[in-house]
Short mmCIF file of C-alpha atoms in Angstrom, two decimals:
data_model
loop_
_atom_site.label_atom_id
_atom_site.label_comp_id
_atom_site.label_asym_id
_atom_site.label_seq_id
_atom_site.Cartn_x
_atom_site.Cartn_y
_atom_site.Cartn_z
CA MET A 1 -52.80 4.33 28.54
CA THR A 2 -52.61 0.55 28.13
CA SER A 3 -53.20 -1.64 31.15
CA PRO A 4 -50.27 -3.75 32.41
CA LEU A 5 -50.02 -7.34 31.26
CA LYS A 6 -51.85 -9.74 33.55
CA ILE A 7 -49.71 -12.61 34.83
CA CYS A 8 -51.60 -15.45 36.53
CA ASP A 9 -49.93 -17.75 39.06
CA ASN A 10 -50.57 -21.50 39.26
CA TYR A 11 -52.85 -21.41 36.24
CA PRO A 12 -54.79 -24.59 35.26
CA LEU A 13 -54.23 -25.69 31.65
CA ILE A 14 -56.69 -28.58 31.37
CA GLU A 15 -58.95 -26.46 29.16
CA LYS A 16 -55.98 -25.20 27.13
CA ASN A 17 -54.85 -28.52 25.61
CA THR A 18 -56.96 -30.75 23.38
CA LEU A 19 -55.81 -33.93 25.14
CA GLY A 20 -57.52 -32.56 28.25
CA LEU A 21 -54.52 -33.29 30.46
CA PRO A 22 -54.45 -31.83 33.98
CA SER A 23 -51.52 -29.44 34.06
CA THR A 24 -50.67 -26.30 36.00
CA ALA A 25 -48.42 -23.48 34.82
CA ARG A 26 -46.40 -21.67 37.46
CA CYS A 27 -47.17 -18.48 35.50
CA TYR A 28 -49.52 -17.81 32.60
CA ALA A 29 -50.21 -14.84 30.36
CA GLU A 30 -52.48 -14.26 27.38
CA VAL A 31 -50.96 -11.81 24.91
CA ASN A 32 -53.01 -9.91 22.35
CA THR A 33 -50.36 -7.55 20.97
CA ILE A 34 -46.66 -7.53 20.13
CA ALA A 35 -46.08 -5.14 23.04
CA GLU A 36 -47.77 -7.55 25.46
CA LEU A 37 -45.65 -10.42 24.16
CA GLN A 38 -42.51 -8.36 24.73
CA SER A 39 -43.70 -7.58 28.27
CA ALA A 40 -44.27 -11.27 28.92
CA LEU A 41 -40.76 -12.13 27.76
CA THR A 42 -39.30 -9.38 29.97
CA PHE A 43 -41.16 -10.86 32.95
CA ALA A 44 -39.83 -14.34 32.16
CA ARG A 45 -36.25 -13.08 31.92
CA GLU A 46 -36.56 -11.23 35.23
CA LYS A 47 -37.95 -14.34 36.95
CA ARG A 48 -35.54 -16.63 35.09
CA LEU A 49 -38.40 -18.74 33.83
CA PRO A 50 -38.43 -20.71 30.58
CA VAL A 51 -41.17 -19.68 28.16
CA ILE A 52 -43.67 -22.13 26.67
CA PRO A 53 -45.82 -20.73 23.83
CA LEU A 54 -49.31 -22.16 23.58
CA GLY A 55 -51.71 -21.62 20.72
CA GLY A 56 -54.62 -24.00 20.21
CA GLY A 57 -52.98 -26.63 22.44
CA SER A 58 -53.67 -29.30 19.82
CA ASN A 59 -50.16 -30.68 19.39
CA VAL A 60 -48.74 -30.84 22.92
CA VAL A 61 -48.44 -33.30 25.80
CA LEU A 62 -48.26 -31.44 29.11
CA GLY A 63 -46.84 -32.61 32.43
CA ASP A 64 -48.56 -32.10 35.78
CA PHE A 65 -46.69 -28.89 36.66
CA LEU A 66 -44.79 -26.59 34.29
CA ASN A 67 -42.25 -24.45 36.12
CA ALA A 68 -42.41 -21.87 33.34
CA LEU A 69 -44.27 -18.91 31.94
CA VAL A 70 -46.87 -20.30 29.56
CA VAL A 71 -47.78 -17.69 26.98
CA HIS A 72 -51.07 -18.04 25.14
CA VAL A 73 -50.51 -16.29 21.81
CA ASN A 74 -53.77 -14.55 20.88
CA LEU A 75 -52.56 -12.21 18.13
CA LYS A 76 -55.40 -11.75 15.62
CA GLY A 77 -55.76 -10.44 12.08
CA ARG A 78 -56.16 -11.67 8.49
CA THR A 79 -55.25 -9.53 5.47
CA VAL A 80 -55.11 -9.80 1.68
CA LEU A 81 -51.81 -8.08 0.94
CA SER A 82 -51.92 -8.22 -2.88
CA ARG A 83 -53.66 -9.91 -5.78
CA ASP A 84 -52.96 -10.45 -9.48
CA GLN A 85 -54.28 -12.88 -12.07
CA ASP A 86 -52.16 -15.75 -10.71
CA CYS A 87 -51.47 -15.12 -7.03
CA VAL A 88 -53.14 -13.85 -3.87
CA ARG A 89 -50.74 -12.97 -1.07
CA VAL A 90 -52.28 -13.20 2.39
CA ARG A 91 -51.07 -12.69 5.93
CA ALA A 92 -52.47 -14.07 9.17
CA GLU A 93 -51.46 -13.38 12.75
CA ALA A 94 -50.34 -16.31 14.85
CA GLY A 95 -53.38 -16.50 17.12
CA GLU A 96 -55.88 -17.03 14.31
CA ASN A 97 -57.63 -20.40 14.28
CA TRP A 98 -56.19 -22.37 11.36
CA HIS A 99 -59.46 -23.80 10.01
CA GLU A 100 -61.21 -20.43 10.20
CA PHE A 101 -58.26 -18.95 8.29
CA VAL A 102 -58.66 -21.60 5.58
CA LEU A 103 -62.37 -20.79 5.21
CA TRP A 104 -61.57 -17.07 5.13
CA SER A 105 -59.02 -17.60 2.36
CA LEU A 106 -61.57 -19.50 0.24
CA SER A 107 -64.18 -16.78 0.79
CA ASN A 108 -61.59 -14.32 -0.55
CA GLU A 109 -61.01 -16.44 -3.67
CA ALA A 110 -57.54 -17.44 -2.53
CA TYR A 111 -57.03 -21.15 -3.12
CA GLY A 112 -54.60 -23.87 -2.14
CA LEU A 113 -55.40 -24.50 1.52
CA GLU A 114 -58.67 -26.39 1.00
CA ASN A 115 -56.94 -29.77 1.55
CA LEU A 116 -55.72 -28.50 4.93
CA SER A 117 -59.23 -27.83 6.23
CA LEU A 118 -60.16 -28.75 9.81
CA ILE A 119 -56.58 -29.24 10.99
CA PRO A 120 -56.77 -28.17 14.65
CA GLY A 121 -54.63 -25.46 16.13
CA ALA A 122 -53.54 -21.90 15.44
CA VAL A 123 -51.80 -20.32 12.46
CA GLY A 124 -48.59 -19.78 14.43
CA ALA A 125 -48.10 -23.51 14.95
CA ALA A 126 -48.56 -24.38 11.26
CA PRO A 127 -45.01 -23.60 10.09
CA ILE A 128 -43.39 -25.22 13.13
CA GLN A 129 -45.00 -28.52 12.19
CA ASN A 130 -45.14 -27.85 8.44
CA ILE A 131 -48.70 -29.14 8.67
CA GLY A 132 -49.92 -31.31 5.82
CA ALA A 133 -52.82 -33.45 4.69
CA TYR A 134 -54.22 -35.07 1.54
CA GLY A 135 -51.23 -34.28 -0.67
CA VAL A 136 -50.64 -30.68 0.47
CA GLU A 137 -48.16 -29.17 2.92
CA LEU A 138 -47.91 -25.66 4.32
CA LYS A 139 -44.52 -25.16 2.65
CA ASP A 140 -46.22 -25.40 -0.77
CA SER A 141 -47.68 -21.90 -0.33
CA PHE A 142 -45.34 -20.49 2.31
CA VAL A 143 -43.62 -17.14 1.70
CA SER A 144 -42.37 -15.98 5.09
CA LEU A 145 -43.05 -15.59 8.77
CA GLU A 146 -42.21 -13.18 11.54
CA ALA A 147 -41.08 -14.51 14.89
CA MET A 148 -40.05 -12.86 18.13
CA ASN A 149 -36.65 -13.76 19.50
CA LEU A 150 -37.15 -14.86 23.12
CA GLU A 151 -33.82 -13.38 24.20
CA SER A 152 -33.90 -9.99 22.50
CA GLY A 153 -37.66 -9.42 22.20
CA LEU A 154 -37.09 -8.36 18.58
CA VAL A 155 -39.20 -9.57 15.68
CA GLU A 156 -37.17 -11.36 12.99
CA TYR A 157 -38.02 -12.37 9.41
CA PHE A 158 -37.77 -15.95 8.08
CA ASP A 159 -38.26 -16.88 4.43
CA ARG A 160 -38.91 -20.42 3.18
CA GLN A 161 -35.23 -21.34 2.98
CA ASN A 162 -34.56 -20.07 6.52
CA CYS A 163 -37.34 -22.31 7.85
CA GLY A 164 -35.74 -25.55 6.62
CA PHE A 165 -39.04 -27.33 6.11
CA GLY A 166 -39.22 -31.12 6.16
CA TYR A 167 -41.90 -33.72 6.73
CA ARG A 168 -43.80 -32.36 9.77
CA ASP A 169 -40.63 -30.52 10.57
CA SER A 170 -38.85 -27.15 10.49
CA VAL A 171 -35.89 -25.37 12.10
CA PHE A 172 -38.26 -24.38 14.90
CA LYS A 173 -38.31 -28.03 15.98
CA ARG A 174 -34.56 -28.38 15.58
CA GLU A 175 -31.78 -25.77 15.76
CA LYS A 176 -34.14 -22.83 16.47
CA ARG A 177 -36.17 -24.75 19.01
CA ASP A 178 -37.28 -22.80 22.09
CA GLN A 179 -35.74 -19.61 20.68
CA TYR A 180 -38.70 -17.95 18.94
CA ILE A 181 -42.44 -17.36 19.11
CA ILE A 182 -44.06 -17.01 15.70
CA VAL A 183 -46.24 -13.89 15.41
CA SER A 184 -47.42 -13.91 11.77
CA VAL A 185 -47.36 -16.01 8.60
CA THR A 186 -47.50 -14.87 4.95
CA LEU A 187 -48.61 -17.20 2.13
CA ASP A 188 -48.96 -17.02 -1.64
CA LEU A 189 -52.23 -18.67 -2.67
CA ASP A 190 -53.69 -19.33 -6.11
CA ALA A 191 -56.07 -16.84 -7.74
CA THR A 192 -57.75 -19.74 -9.57
CA LEU A 193 -58.56 -23.13 -8.11
CA LYS A 194 -56.16 -25.96 -8.97
CA PRO A 195 -57.79 -29.03 -7.39
CA ASN A 196 -55.41 -31.47 -5.74
CA LEU A 197 -57.35 -34.72 -5.59
CA GLY A 198 -54.48 -37.18 -5.85
CA TYR A 199 -55.14 -38.58 -2.40
CA GLY A 200 -57.31 -41.57 -3.28
CA GLN A 201 -60.03 -41.32 -0.66
CA LEU A 202 -60.49 -37.61 -1.24
CA GLY A 203 -60.68 -37.90 -5.01
CA ASP A 204 -63.10 -40.81 -4.78
CA LEU A 205 -65.40 -39.00 -2.36
CA VAL A 206 -65.50 -35.82 -4.47
CA ALA A 207 -66.16 -37.84 -7.64
CA ARG A 208 -69.04 -39.75 -6.01
CA ARG A 209 -70.65 -36.58 -4.73
CA LEU A 210 -70.32 -34.47 -7.87
CA GLY A 211 -70.45 -36.98 -10.69
CA GLY A 212 -68.98 -35.22 -13.68
CA ARG A 213 -69.17 -31.70 -12.24
CA ALA A 214 -65.90 -29.91 -11.53
CA PRO A 215 -65.47 -29.38 -7.79
CA SER A 216 -65.34 -25.97 -6.16
CA ALA A 217 -62.84 -25.22 -3.40
CA VAL A 218 -65.71 -25.42 -0.91
CA ASP A 219 -66.63 -28.89 -2.25
CA ILE A 220 -63.07 -30.07 -1.63
CA SER A 221 -62.88 -28.43 1.79
CA GLN A 222 -66.16 -30.02 2.85
CA ALA A 223 -65.03 -33.45 1.65
CA VAL A 224 -61.79 -33.10 3.63
CA CYS A 225 -63.77 -32.09 6.72
CA ASP A 226 -66.09 -35.06 6.37
CA ILE A 227 -63.18 -37.51 6.02
CA ARG A 228 -61.43 -36.02 9.04
CA ARG A 229 -64.60 -36.13 11.16
CA GLU A 230 -65.12 -39.77 10.23
CA LYS A 231 -61.56 -40.74 11.17
CA LEU A 232 -60.73 -38.40 14.04
CA PRO A 233 -62.54 -37.77 17.33
CA ASP A 234 -63.74 -34.29 18.25
CA PRO A 235 -61.46 -33.03 21.09
CA SER A 236 -64.49 -31.45 22.75
CA GLU A 237 -65.91 -34.95 23.15
CA VAL A 238 -62.80 -37.16 23.45
CA GLY A 239 -59.44 -35.72 24.44
CA ASN A 240 -56.84 -36.21 21.69
CA ALA A 241 -53.96 -34.49 19.89
CA GLY A 242 -54.74 -35.76 16.39
CA SER A 243 -52.17 -38.00 14.72
CA PHE A 244 -49.71 -38.89 17.46
CA PHE A 245 -46.95 -40.45 15.35
CA LYS A 246 -45.23 -39.48 12.11
CA ASN A 247 -45.37 -41.83 9.15
CA PRO A 248 -41.87 -43.37 9.23
CA GLU A 249 -39.57 -43.29 6.20
CA VAL A 250 -37.48 -46.33 5.24
CA SER A 251 -34.92 -47.10 2.55
CA SER A 252 -35.72 -49.15 -0.55
CA SER A 253 -33.79 -52.12 0.82
CA GLU A 254 -35.69 -51.92 4.10
CA MET A 255 -38.93 -51.67 2.13
CA ASP A 256 -38.02 -54.83 0.21
CA ARG A 257 -37.55 -56.65 3.52
CA LEU A 258 -40.88 -55.45 4.87
CA LYS A 259 -42.73 -56.17 1.64
CA GLN A 260 -41.45 -59.73 1.62
CA ALA A 261 -42.63 -60.30 5.19
CA TYR A 262 -45.84 -58.24 4.89
CA PRO A 263 -47.06 -58.19 1.25
CA ASP A 264 -50.04 -55.95 2.04
CA ILE A 265 -48.03 -53.28 3.88
CA VAL A 266 -49.30 -49.76 3.20
CA ALA A 267 -46.56 -47.47 1.84
CA TYR A 268 -45.84 -44.96 -0.90
CA PRO A 269 -42.59 -43.79 -2.57
CA VAL A 270 -40.84 -40.61 -1.46
CA GLY A 271 -37.83 -39.97 -3.68
CA GLN A 272 -35.53 -42.95 -3.24
CA ASN A 273 -37.22 -44.00 -0.01
CA TRP A 274 -40.65 -45.18 1.14
CA LYS A 275 -43.10 -43.68 3.60
CA LEU A 276 -44.98 -46.21 5.74
CA ALA A 277 -48.46 -45.68 7.14
CA ALA A 278 -47.94 -45.48 10.91
CA GLY A 279 -51.63 -46.17 11.54
CA TRP A 280 -51.40 -49.44 9.60
CA LEU A 281 -48.31 -50.51 11.56
CA ILE A 282 -50.07 -49.83 14.87
CA ASP A 283 -53.25 -51.58 13.70
CA GLN A 284 -51.30 -54.65 12.53
CA SER A 285 -49.55 -54.77 15.90
CA GLY A 286 -52.97 -55.43 17.45
CA LEU A 287 -53.19 -52.04 19.14
CA LYS A 288 -56.15 -50.38 17.41
CA GLY A 289 -58.86 -49.65 19.97
CA MET A 290 -56.61 -50.84 22.81
CA ARG A 291 -56.90 -49.18 26.21
CA GLU A 292 -54.72 -49.08 29.30
CA GLY A 293 -56.32 -47.16 32.14
CA ALA A 294 -57.48 -43.80 30.85
CA VAL A 295 -55.39 -43.82 27.64
CA GLY A 296 -56.05 -45.73 24.45
CA THR A 297 -55.87 -45.76 20.68
CA TYR A 298 -58.96 -44.50 18.87
CA GLN A 299 -61.22 -47.30 17.70
CA TYR A 300 -61.53 -45.88 14.18
CA GLN A 301 -57.94 -44.66 13.71
CA ALA A 302 -55.02 -46.33 15.46
CA LEU A 303 -52.77 -43.31 14.85
CA VAL A 304 -54.76 -41.24 17.35
CA LEU A 305 -54.25 -41.57 21.10
CA VAL A 306 -57.23 -40.59 23.23
CA ASN A 307 -57.79 -39.58 26.83
CA HIS A 308 -60.87 -41.43 28.03
CA GLY A 309 -60.91 -39.23 31.12
CA GLY A 310 -58.43 -38.68 33.93
CA ALA A 311 -55.20 -39.39 32.04
CA THR A 312 -52.01 -37.50 32.86
CA GLY A 313 -49.22 -36.49 30.54
CA GLN A 314 -47.05 -39.29 31.92
CA ASP A 315 -49.85 -41.79 31.21
CA VAL A 316 -49.92 -40.67 27.58
CA LEU A 317 -46.13 -40.88 27.24
CA SER A 318 -46.00 -44.35 28.81
CA PHE A 319 -48.75 -45.62 26.51
CA SER A 320 -47.07 -44.12 23.44
CA SER A 321 -43.76 -45.73 24.45
CA MET A 322 -45.50 -49.09 24.64
CA ILE A 323 -46.81 -48.59 21.09
CA GLN A 324 -43.34 -47.65 19.85
CA GLN A 325 -41.90 -50.79 21.43
CA LYS A 326 -44.60 -53.12 20.05
CA VAL A 327 -44.29 -51.75 16.51
CA ASN A 328 -40.50 -51.91 16.64
CA ASP A 329 -40.61 -55.49 17.92
CA LYS A 330 -42.91 -56.57 15.09
CA PHE A 331 -41.64 -54.55 12.12
CA GLY A 332 -38.20 -53.26 13.13
CA VAL A 333 -39.47 -49.70 12.58
CA LEU A 334 -39.29 -46.95 15.21
CA LEU A 335 -42.20 -44.51 15.31
CA GLU A 336 -41.53 -40.86 16.14
CA ARG A 337 -44.02 -38.80 18.15
CA GLU A 338 -45.55 -35.75 16.49
CA PRO A 339 -46.68 -33.66 19.51
CA ARG A 340 -44.30 -31.46 21.45
CA VAL A 341 -43.81 -32.82 24.96
CA TYR A 342 -43.47 -30.54 27.99
CA MET A 343 -42.68 -32.50 31.14
CA GLU A 344 -40.78 -31.67 34.27
CA SER A 345 -38.74 -33.73 36.67
CA PRO A 346 -36.38 -32.53 39.43
CA GLN A 347 -33.42 -33.90 37.45
CA ALA A 348 -34.29 -32.94 33.89
CA GLY A 349 -36.36 -29.78 34.17
CA LEU A 350 -38.44 -28.95 31.10
CA ARG A 351 -37.78 -31.33 28.28
CA SER A 352 -39.40 -32.88 25.23
#
C-alpha cells in the first residue's frame, strides 16, 4: 500500500529557487509519481488553491507569500526508446536535471544537445521556455511531451505543432498557461555528431583547444560549460536566475535607426527582422555591475540579475523595471523579462 501524499503547510522556498528569495508557500508537496501528482491536484481543487509547479526553481521570481499549492515535480527516468543509423529517440521525465540529461544523452551516443549543456533547471521546464543557447534550441530536436491537465488530472499529448514554439516561448507561456504540468519530454537526437559551432565564441574556443582535430560532443559540451561558467555566476554562490531578459527583436527600419545612432550595436538578422543583444543594451545604459540594495547586475554579464543577499521578489522586480526604463529611455527598446513571476497582492492575487 502506498503512503498518502505529504502536504506541508507554510513551507519555506528560499532553498527551492536559484535567486535565493525568501518565500513561503501556503501548501507544498513533492511528487514522485503520476499518482502523487494527481493526488496533489485533487487536494488543490478541494481547497480551491491555485497550483504552482516548481522544478529546479531556476527561472522564477517568487513573492514573499504564495497563497497556493506549490508542487515540486520530482518525476525521474531517462530512456532510449529507439535507435537507427540516423536517429536516437529518447525520453526523460520532467524532474530530471537538464544538464545531467544532456550528459546522459552524450554517453548514450545521442547527439544534438551538447550546445545546451549547463543550462540550469529541470527537463519539464525546457519546452515551456524553449530553452536555447549557442545556435541550438530545444524545438530543433523536440518530438512530443506529456502534460497533466490541472483541471481533469488526465495526461495529454502535445506534438511540436501543438506546442507553438517561439523564441524562449511556447503555448505553455501563452494560451495554455497555468493549465498543465509537464510530466515527460521525448526528443529525436542524432546518431552521429553534427557539430554546431556557428556561435563565434564557441567555435573559436573549440578551434583553439583542438587545433585541427575534429571535436567530440564532449569537447563541445565542455567548451559550452566553460563559457557559461565564465559569464554566469554559480547560483550556489550568488543568487541568480540566469539571463533575466530576452534579446529583443526589432524591424529592419528600427534597426536602421539604431545603427545610425549606435554604429557598434550588437545585433544579428532573424528573417526580416533583427535580434538585439539585451546584455549590450543594458551595458551601454551604464548598468553593468550596478547595485541597488541587495539586487544588482552581474559584473561580468549585465543580462544577469543577482541577489547579493537579503533581496525579496519585489526588490528584484523593482530593479528589473528600472533597467527596462533606462534601456527604453536610451534606445527606445523595451526589454521583456524571461523568468516567470509569482507575486501576490490582496487586489491581484497570483500574477506574473
